[in-house]
PDB file of C-alpha atoms in Angstrom:
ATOM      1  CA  UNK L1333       4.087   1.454  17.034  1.00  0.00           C
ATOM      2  CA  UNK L1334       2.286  -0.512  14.735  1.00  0.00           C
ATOM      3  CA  UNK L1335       2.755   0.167  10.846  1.00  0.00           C
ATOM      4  CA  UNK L1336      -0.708  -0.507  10.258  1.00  0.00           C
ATOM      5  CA  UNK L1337      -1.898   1.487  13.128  1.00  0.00           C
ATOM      6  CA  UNK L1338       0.615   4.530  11.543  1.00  0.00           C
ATOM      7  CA  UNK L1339      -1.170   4.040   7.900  1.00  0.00           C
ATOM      8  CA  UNK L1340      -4.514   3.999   9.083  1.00  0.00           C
ATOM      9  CA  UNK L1341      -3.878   7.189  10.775  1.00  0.00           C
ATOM     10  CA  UNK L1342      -2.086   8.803   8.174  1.00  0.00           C
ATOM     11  CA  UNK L1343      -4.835   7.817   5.762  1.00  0.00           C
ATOM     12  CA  UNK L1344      -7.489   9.265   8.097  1.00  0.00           C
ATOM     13  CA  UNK L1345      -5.295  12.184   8.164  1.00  0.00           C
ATOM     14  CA  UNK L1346      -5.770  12.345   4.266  1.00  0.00           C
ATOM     15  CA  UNK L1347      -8.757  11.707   3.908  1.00  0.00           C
ATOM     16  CA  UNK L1348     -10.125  14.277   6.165  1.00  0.00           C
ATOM     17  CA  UNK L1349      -8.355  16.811   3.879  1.00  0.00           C
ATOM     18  CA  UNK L1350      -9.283  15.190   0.339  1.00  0.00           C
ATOM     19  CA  UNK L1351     -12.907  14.471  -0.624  1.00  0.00           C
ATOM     20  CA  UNK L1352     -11.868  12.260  -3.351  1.00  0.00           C
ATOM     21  CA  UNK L1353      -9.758   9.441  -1.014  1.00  0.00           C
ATOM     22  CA  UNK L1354     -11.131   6.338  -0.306  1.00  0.00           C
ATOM     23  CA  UNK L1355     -10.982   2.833   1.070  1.00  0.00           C
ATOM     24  CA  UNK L1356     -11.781  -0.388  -0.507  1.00  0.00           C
ATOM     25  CA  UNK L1357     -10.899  -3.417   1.773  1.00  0.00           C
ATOM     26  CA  UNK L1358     -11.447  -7.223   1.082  1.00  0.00           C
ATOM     27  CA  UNK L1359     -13.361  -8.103   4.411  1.00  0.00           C
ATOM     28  CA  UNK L1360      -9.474  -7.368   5.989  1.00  0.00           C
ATOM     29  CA  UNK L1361     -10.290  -4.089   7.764  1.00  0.00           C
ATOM     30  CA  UNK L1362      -9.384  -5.295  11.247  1.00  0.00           C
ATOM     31  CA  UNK L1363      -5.957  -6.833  10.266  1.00  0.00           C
ATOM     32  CA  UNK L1364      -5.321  -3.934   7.922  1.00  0.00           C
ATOM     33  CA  UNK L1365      -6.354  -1.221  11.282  1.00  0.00           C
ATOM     34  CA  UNK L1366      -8.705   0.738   8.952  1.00  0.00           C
ATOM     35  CA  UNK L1367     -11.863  -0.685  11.072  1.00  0.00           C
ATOM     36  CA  UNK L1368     -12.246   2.754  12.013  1.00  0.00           C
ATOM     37  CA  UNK L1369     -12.488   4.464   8.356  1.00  0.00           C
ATOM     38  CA  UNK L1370     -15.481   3.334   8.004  1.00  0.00           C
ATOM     39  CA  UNK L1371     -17.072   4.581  10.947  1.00  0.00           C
ATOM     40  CA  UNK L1372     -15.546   8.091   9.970  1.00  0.00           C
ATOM     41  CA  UNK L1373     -16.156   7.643   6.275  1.00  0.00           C
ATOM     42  CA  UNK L1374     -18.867   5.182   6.139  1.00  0.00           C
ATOM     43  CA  UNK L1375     -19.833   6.648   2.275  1.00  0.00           C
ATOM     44  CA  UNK L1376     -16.203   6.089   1.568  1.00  0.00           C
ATOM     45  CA  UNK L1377     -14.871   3.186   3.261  1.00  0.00           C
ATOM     46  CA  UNK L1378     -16.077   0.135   2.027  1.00  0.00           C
ATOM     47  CA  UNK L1379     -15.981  -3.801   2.348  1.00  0.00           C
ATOM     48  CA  UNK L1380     -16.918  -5.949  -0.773  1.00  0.00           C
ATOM     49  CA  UNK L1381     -16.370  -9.406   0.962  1.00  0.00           C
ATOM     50  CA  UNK L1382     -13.559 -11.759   0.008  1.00  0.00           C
ATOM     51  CA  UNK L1383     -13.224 -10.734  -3.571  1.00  0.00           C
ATOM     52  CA  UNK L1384      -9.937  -9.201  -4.279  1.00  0.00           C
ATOM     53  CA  UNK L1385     -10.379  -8.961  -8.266  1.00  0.00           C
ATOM     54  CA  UNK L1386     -13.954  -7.677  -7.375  1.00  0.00           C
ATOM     55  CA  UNK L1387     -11.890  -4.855  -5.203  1.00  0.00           C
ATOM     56  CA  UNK L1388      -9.264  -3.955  -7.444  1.00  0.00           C
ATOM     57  CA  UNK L1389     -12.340  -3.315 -10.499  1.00  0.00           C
ATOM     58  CA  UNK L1390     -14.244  -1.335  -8.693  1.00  0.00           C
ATOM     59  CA  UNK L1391     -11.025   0.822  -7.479  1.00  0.00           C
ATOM     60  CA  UNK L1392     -10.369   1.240 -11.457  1.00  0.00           C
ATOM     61  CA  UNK L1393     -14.099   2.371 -11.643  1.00  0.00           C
ATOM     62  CA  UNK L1394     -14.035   4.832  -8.597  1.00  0.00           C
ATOM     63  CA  UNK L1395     -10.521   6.431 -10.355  1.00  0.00           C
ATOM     64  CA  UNK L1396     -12.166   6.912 -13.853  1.00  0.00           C
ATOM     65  CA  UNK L1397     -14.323   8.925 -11.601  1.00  0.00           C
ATOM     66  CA  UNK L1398     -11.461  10.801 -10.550  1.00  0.00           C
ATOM     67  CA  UNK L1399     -11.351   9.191  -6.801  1.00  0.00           C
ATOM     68  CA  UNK L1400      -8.092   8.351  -5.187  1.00  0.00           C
ATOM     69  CA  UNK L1401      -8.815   4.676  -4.114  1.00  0.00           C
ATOM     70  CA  UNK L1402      -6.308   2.760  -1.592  1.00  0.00           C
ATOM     71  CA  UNK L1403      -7.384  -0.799  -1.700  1.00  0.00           C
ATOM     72  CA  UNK L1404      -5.847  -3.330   1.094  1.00  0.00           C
ATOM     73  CA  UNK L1405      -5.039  -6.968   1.568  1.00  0.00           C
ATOM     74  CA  UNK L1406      -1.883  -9.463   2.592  1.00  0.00           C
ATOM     75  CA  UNK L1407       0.282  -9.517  -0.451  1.00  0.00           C
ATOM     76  CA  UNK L1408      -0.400 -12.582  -2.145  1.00  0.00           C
ATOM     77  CA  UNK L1409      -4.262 -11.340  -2.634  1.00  0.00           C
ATOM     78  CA  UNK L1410      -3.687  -7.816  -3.096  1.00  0.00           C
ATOM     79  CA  UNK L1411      -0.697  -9.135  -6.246  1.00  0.00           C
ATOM     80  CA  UNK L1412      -1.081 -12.582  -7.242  1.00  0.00           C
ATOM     81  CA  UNK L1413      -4.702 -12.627  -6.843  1.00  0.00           C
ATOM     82  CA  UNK L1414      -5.571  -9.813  -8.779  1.00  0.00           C
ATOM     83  CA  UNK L1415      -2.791  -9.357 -11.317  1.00  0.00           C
ATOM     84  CA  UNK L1416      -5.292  -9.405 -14.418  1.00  0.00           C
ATOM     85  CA  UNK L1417      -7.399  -6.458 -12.974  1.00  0.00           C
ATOM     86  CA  UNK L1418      -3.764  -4.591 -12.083  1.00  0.00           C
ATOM     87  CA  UNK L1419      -2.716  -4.865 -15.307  1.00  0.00           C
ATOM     88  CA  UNK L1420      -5.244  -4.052 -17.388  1.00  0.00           C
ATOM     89  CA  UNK L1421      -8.219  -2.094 -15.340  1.00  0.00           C
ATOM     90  CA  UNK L1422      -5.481  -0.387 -13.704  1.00  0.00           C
ATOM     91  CA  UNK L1423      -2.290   0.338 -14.863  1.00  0.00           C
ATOM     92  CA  UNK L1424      -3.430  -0.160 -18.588  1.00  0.00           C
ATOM     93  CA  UNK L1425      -5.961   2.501 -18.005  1.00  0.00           C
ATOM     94  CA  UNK L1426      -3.382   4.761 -16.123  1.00  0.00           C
ATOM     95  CA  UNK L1427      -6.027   4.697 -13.277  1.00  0.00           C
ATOM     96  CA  UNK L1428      -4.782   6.441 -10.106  1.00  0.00           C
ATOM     97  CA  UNK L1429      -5.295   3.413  -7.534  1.00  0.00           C
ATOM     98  CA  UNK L1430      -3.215   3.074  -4.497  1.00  0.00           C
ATOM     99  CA  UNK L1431      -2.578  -1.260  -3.830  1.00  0.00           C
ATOM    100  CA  UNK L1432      -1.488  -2.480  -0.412  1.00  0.00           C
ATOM    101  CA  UNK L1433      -0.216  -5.701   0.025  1.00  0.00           C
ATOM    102  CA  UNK L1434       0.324  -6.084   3.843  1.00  0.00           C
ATOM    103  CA  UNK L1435       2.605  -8.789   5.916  1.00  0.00           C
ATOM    104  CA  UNK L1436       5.161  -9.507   2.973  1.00  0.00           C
ATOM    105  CA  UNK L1437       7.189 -12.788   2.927  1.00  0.00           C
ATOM    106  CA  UNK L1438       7.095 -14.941   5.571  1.00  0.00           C
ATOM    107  CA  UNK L1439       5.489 -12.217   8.051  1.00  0.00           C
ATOM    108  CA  UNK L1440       2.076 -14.080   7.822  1.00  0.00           C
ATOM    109  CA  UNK L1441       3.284 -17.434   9.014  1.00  0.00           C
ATOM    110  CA  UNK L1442       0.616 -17.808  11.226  1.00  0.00           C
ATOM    111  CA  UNK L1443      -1.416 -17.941   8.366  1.00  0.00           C
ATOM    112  CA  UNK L1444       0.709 -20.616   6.427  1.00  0.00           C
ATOM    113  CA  UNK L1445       1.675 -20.799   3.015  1.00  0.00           C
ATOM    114  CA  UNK L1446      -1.403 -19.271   1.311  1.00  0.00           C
ATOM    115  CA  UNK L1447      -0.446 -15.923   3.035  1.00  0.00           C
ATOM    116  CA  UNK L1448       2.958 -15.669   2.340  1.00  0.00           C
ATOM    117  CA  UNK L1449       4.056 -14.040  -0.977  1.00  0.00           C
ATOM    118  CA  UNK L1450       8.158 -13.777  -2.348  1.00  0.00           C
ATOM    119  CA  UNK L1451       7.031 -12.449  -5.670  1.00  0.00           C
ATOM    120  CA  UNK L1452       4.872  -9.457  -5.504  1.00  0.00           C
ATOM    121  CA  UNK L1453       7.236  -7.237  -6.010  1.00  0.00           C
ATOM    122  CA  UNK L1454       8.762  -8.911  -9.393  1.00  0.00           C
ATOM    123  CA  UNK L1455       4.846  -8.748 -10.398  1.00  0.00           C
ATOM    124  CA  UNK L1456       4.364  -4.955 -10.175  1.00  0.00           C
ATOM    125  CA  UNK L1457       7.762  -4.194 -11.398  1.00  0.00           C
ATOM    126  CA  UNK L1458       6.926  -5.901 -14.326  1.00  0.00           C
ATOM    127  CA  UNK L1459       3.954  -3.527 -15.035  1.00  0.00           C
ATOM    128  CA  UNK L1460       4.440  -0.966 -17.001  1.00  0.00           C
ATOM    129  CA  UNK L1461       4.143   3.073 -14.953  1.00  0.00           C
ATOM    130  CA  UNK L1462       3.682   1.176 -11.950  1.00  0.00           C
ATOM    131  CA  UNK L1463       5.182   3.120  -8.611  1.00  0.00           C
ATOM    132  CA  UNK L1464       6.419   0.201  -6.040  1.00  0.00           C
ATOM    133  CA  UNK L1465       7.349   1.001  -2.299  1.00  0.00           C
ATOM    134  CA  UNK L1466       7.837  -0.311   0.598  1.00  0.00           C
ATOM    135  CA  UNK L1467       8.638   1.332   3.587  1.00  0.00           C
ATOM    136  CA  UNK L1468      11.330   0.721   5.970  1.00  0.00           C
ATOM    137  CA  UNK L1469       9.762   1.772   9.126  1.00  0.00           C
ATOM    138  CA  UNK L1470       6.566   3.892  10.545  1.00  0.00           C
ATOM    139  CA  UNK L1471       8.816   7.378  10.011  1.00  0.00           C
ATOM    140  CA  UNK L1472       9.059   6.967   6.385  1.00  0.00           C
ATOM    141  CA  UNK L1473       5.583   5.372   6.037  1.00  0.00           C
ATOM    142  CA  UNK L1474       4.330   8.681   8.011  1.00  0.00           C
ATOM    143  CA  UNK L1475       5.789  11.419   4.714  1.00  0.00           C
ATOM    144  CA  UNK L1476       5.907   8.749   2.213  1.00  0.00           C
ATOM    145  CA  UNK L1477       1.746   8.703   2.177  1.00  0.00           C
ATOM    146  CA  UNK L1478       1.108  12.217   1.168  1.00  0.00           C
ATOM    147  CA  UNK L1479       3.427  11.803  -1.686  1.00  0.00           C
ATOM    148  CA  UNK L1480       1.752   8.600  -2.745  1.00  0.00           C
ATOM    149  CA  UNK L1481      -1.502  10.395  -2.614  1.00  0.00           C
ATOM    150  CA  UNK L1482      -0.130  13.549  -4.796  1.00  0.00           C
ATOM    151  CA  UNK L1483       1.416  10.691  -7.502  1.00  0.00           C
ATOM    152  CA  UNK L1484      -1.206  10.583 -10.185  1.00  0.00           C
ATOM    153  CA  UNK L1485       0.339   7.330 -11.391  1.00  0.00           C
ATOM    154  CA  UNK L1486      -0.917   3.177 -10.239  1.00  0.00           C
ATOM    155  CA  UNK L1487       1.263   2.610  -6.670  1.00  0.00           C
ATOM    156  CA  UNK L1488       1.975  -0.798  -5.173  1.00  0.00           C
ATOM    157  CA  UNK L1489       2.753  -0.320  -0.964  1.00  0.00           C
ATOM    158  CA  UNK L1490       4.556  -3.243   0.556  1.00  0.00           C
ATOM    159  CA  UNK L1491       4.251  -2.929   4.434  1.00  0.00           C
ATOM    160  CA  UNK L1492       4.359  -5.168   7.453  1.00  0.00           C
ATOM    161  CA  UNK L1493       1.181  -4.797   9.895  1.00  0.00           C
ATOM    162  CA  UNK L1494       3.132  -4.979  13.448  1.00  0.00           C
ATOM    163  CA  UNK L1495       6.235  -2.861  14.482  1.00  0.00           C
ATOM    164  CA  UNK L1496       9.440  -2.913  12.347  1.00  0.00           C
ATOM    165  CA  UNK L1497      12.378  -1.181  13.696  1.00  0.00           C
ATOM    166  CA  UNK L1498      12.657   2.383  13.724  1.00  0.00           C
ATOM    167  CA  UNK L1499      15.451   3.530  11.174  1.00  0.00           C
ATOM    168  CA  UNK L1500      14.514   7.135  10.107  1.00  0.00           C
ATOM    169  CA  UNK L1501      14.399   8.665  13.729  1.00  0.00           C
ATOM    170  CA  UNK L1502      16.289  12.110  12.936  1.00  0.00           C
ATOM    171  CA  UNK L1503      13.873  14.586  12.592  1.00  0.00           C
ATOM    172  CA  UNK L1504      15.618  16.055   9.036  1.00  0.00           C
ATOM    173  CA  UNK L1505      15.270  13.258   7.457  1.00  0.00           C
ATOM    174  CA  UNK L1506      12.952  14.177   4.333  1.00  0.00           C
ATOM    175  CA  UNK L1507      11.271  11.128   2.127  1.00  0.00           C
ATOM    176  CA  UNK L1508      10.710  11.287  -1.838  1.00  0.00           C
ATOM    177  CA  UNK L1509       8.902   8.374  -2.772  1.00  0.00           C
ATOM    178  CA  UNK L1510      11.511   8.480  -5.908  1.00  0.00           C
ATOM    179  CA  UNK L1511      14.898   8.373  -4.608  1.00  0.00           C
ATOM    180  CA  UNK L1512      16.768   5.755  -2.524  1.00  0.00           C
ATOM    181  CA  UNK L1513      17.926   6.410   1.036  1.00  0.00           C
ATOM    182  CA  UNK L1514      21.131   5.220   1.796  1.00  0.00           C
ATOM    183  CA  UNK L1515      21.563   3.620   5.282  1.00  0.00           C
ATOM    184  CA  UNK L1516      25.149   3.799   6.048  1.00  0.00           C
ATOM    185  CA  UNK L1517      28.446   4.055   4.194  1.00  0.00           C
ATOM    186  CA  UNK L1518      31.131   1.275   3.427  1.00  0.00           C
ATOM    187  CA  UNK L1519      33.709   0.900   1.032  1.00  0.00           C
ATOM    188  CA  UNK L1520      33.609  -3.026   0.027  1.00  0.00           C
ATOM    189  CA  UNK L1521      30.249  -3.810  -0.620  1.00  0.00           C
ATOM    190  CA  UNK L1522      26.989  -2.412  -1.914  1.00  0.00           C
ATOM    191  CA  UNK L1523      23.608  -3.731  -0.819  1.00  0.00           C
ATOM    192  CA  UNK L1524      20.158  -2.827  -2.393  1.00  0.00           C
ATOM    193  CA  UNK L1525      17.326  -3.291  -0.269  1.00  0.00           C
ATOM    194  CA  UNK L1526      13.503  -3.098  -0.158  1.00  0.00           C
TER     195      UNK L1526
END
């Protein structure tokens, strides 16, 4: 299945149960999957054209109000574009606004070079309280989003759109959005992924 088809799901999900949840696209609702949310939750889904930075301020307005806004875009808009906003409306404020950057690294090639972001990461790292995930496949997307909702701190989700593999198929397996999962075991080598 789709990840973006999973996350617009899961966010339906949440927003069904919390009041205070919404949606704040840049005119990318049908490649993000969350065409439907505003249908549903037409007072709380929204569009504001293609204006990232305009997206991201009025998130950090909507959280001073104590709203729980997940904004959406492909990763070089939703990080590089609005970076000032992030940094100061957002994370400098401490306001509780949910950022997802979808098809990371060369995932938008049909798009070309304009699309495709390497450093998004290495931009929210570098801001201060800022939570940073990206999930590995639809299973850990599926518990992470609760726990990003209950985090009262700025998050940054990296995710494809289409289907990844599926890694986290044993029904035990429990997410926290602030430990690392190790894959498998070795004995020569150590890699660290996102």
């Amino acid at each position: 299945m789709e990840m973006r088809k999973v996350f617009a799901a899961e966010l339906e999900q949440l927003m069904h149960k919390n009041k205070k949840i919404c949606l704040i696209d840049a005119d990318l609702a049908k490649a993000s999957g969350t065409m439907k949310l505003r249908e549903v939750f037409p007072n709380r889904a929204f569009d504001v054209g293609i204006a990232e930075q305009n997206m991201a301020s009025v998130a950090a307005g909507l959280s001073a109000y104590g709203y729980i806004p997940f904004i959406t875009s492909f990763t070089p808009f939703a990080s590089r574009r609005i970076c000032d906003q992030v940094a100061v409306s957002i994370a400098y404020g401490m306001q509780n606004v949910k950022i997802v950057g979808t098809d990371p690294g060369i995932a938008a090639e049909l798009n070309g070079g304009t699309h495709m972001s390497f450093e998004d990461i290495a931009i929210f790292r570098a801001i201060p309280d800022m939570v940073v995930f990206e999930p590995v496949d639809i299973h850990q997307l599926k518990q992470a989003m609760p726990q990003i909702v209950k985090c009262d701190k700025p998050c940054y989700i990296r995710m494809f759109r289409k289907e990844t593999p599926e890694i986290f198929t044993d029904p035990k397996y429990k997410f926290n959005l602030f430990k690392a999962d190790k894959i498998c075991d070795g004995k020569d080598l150590t890699i660290f992924v996102s």
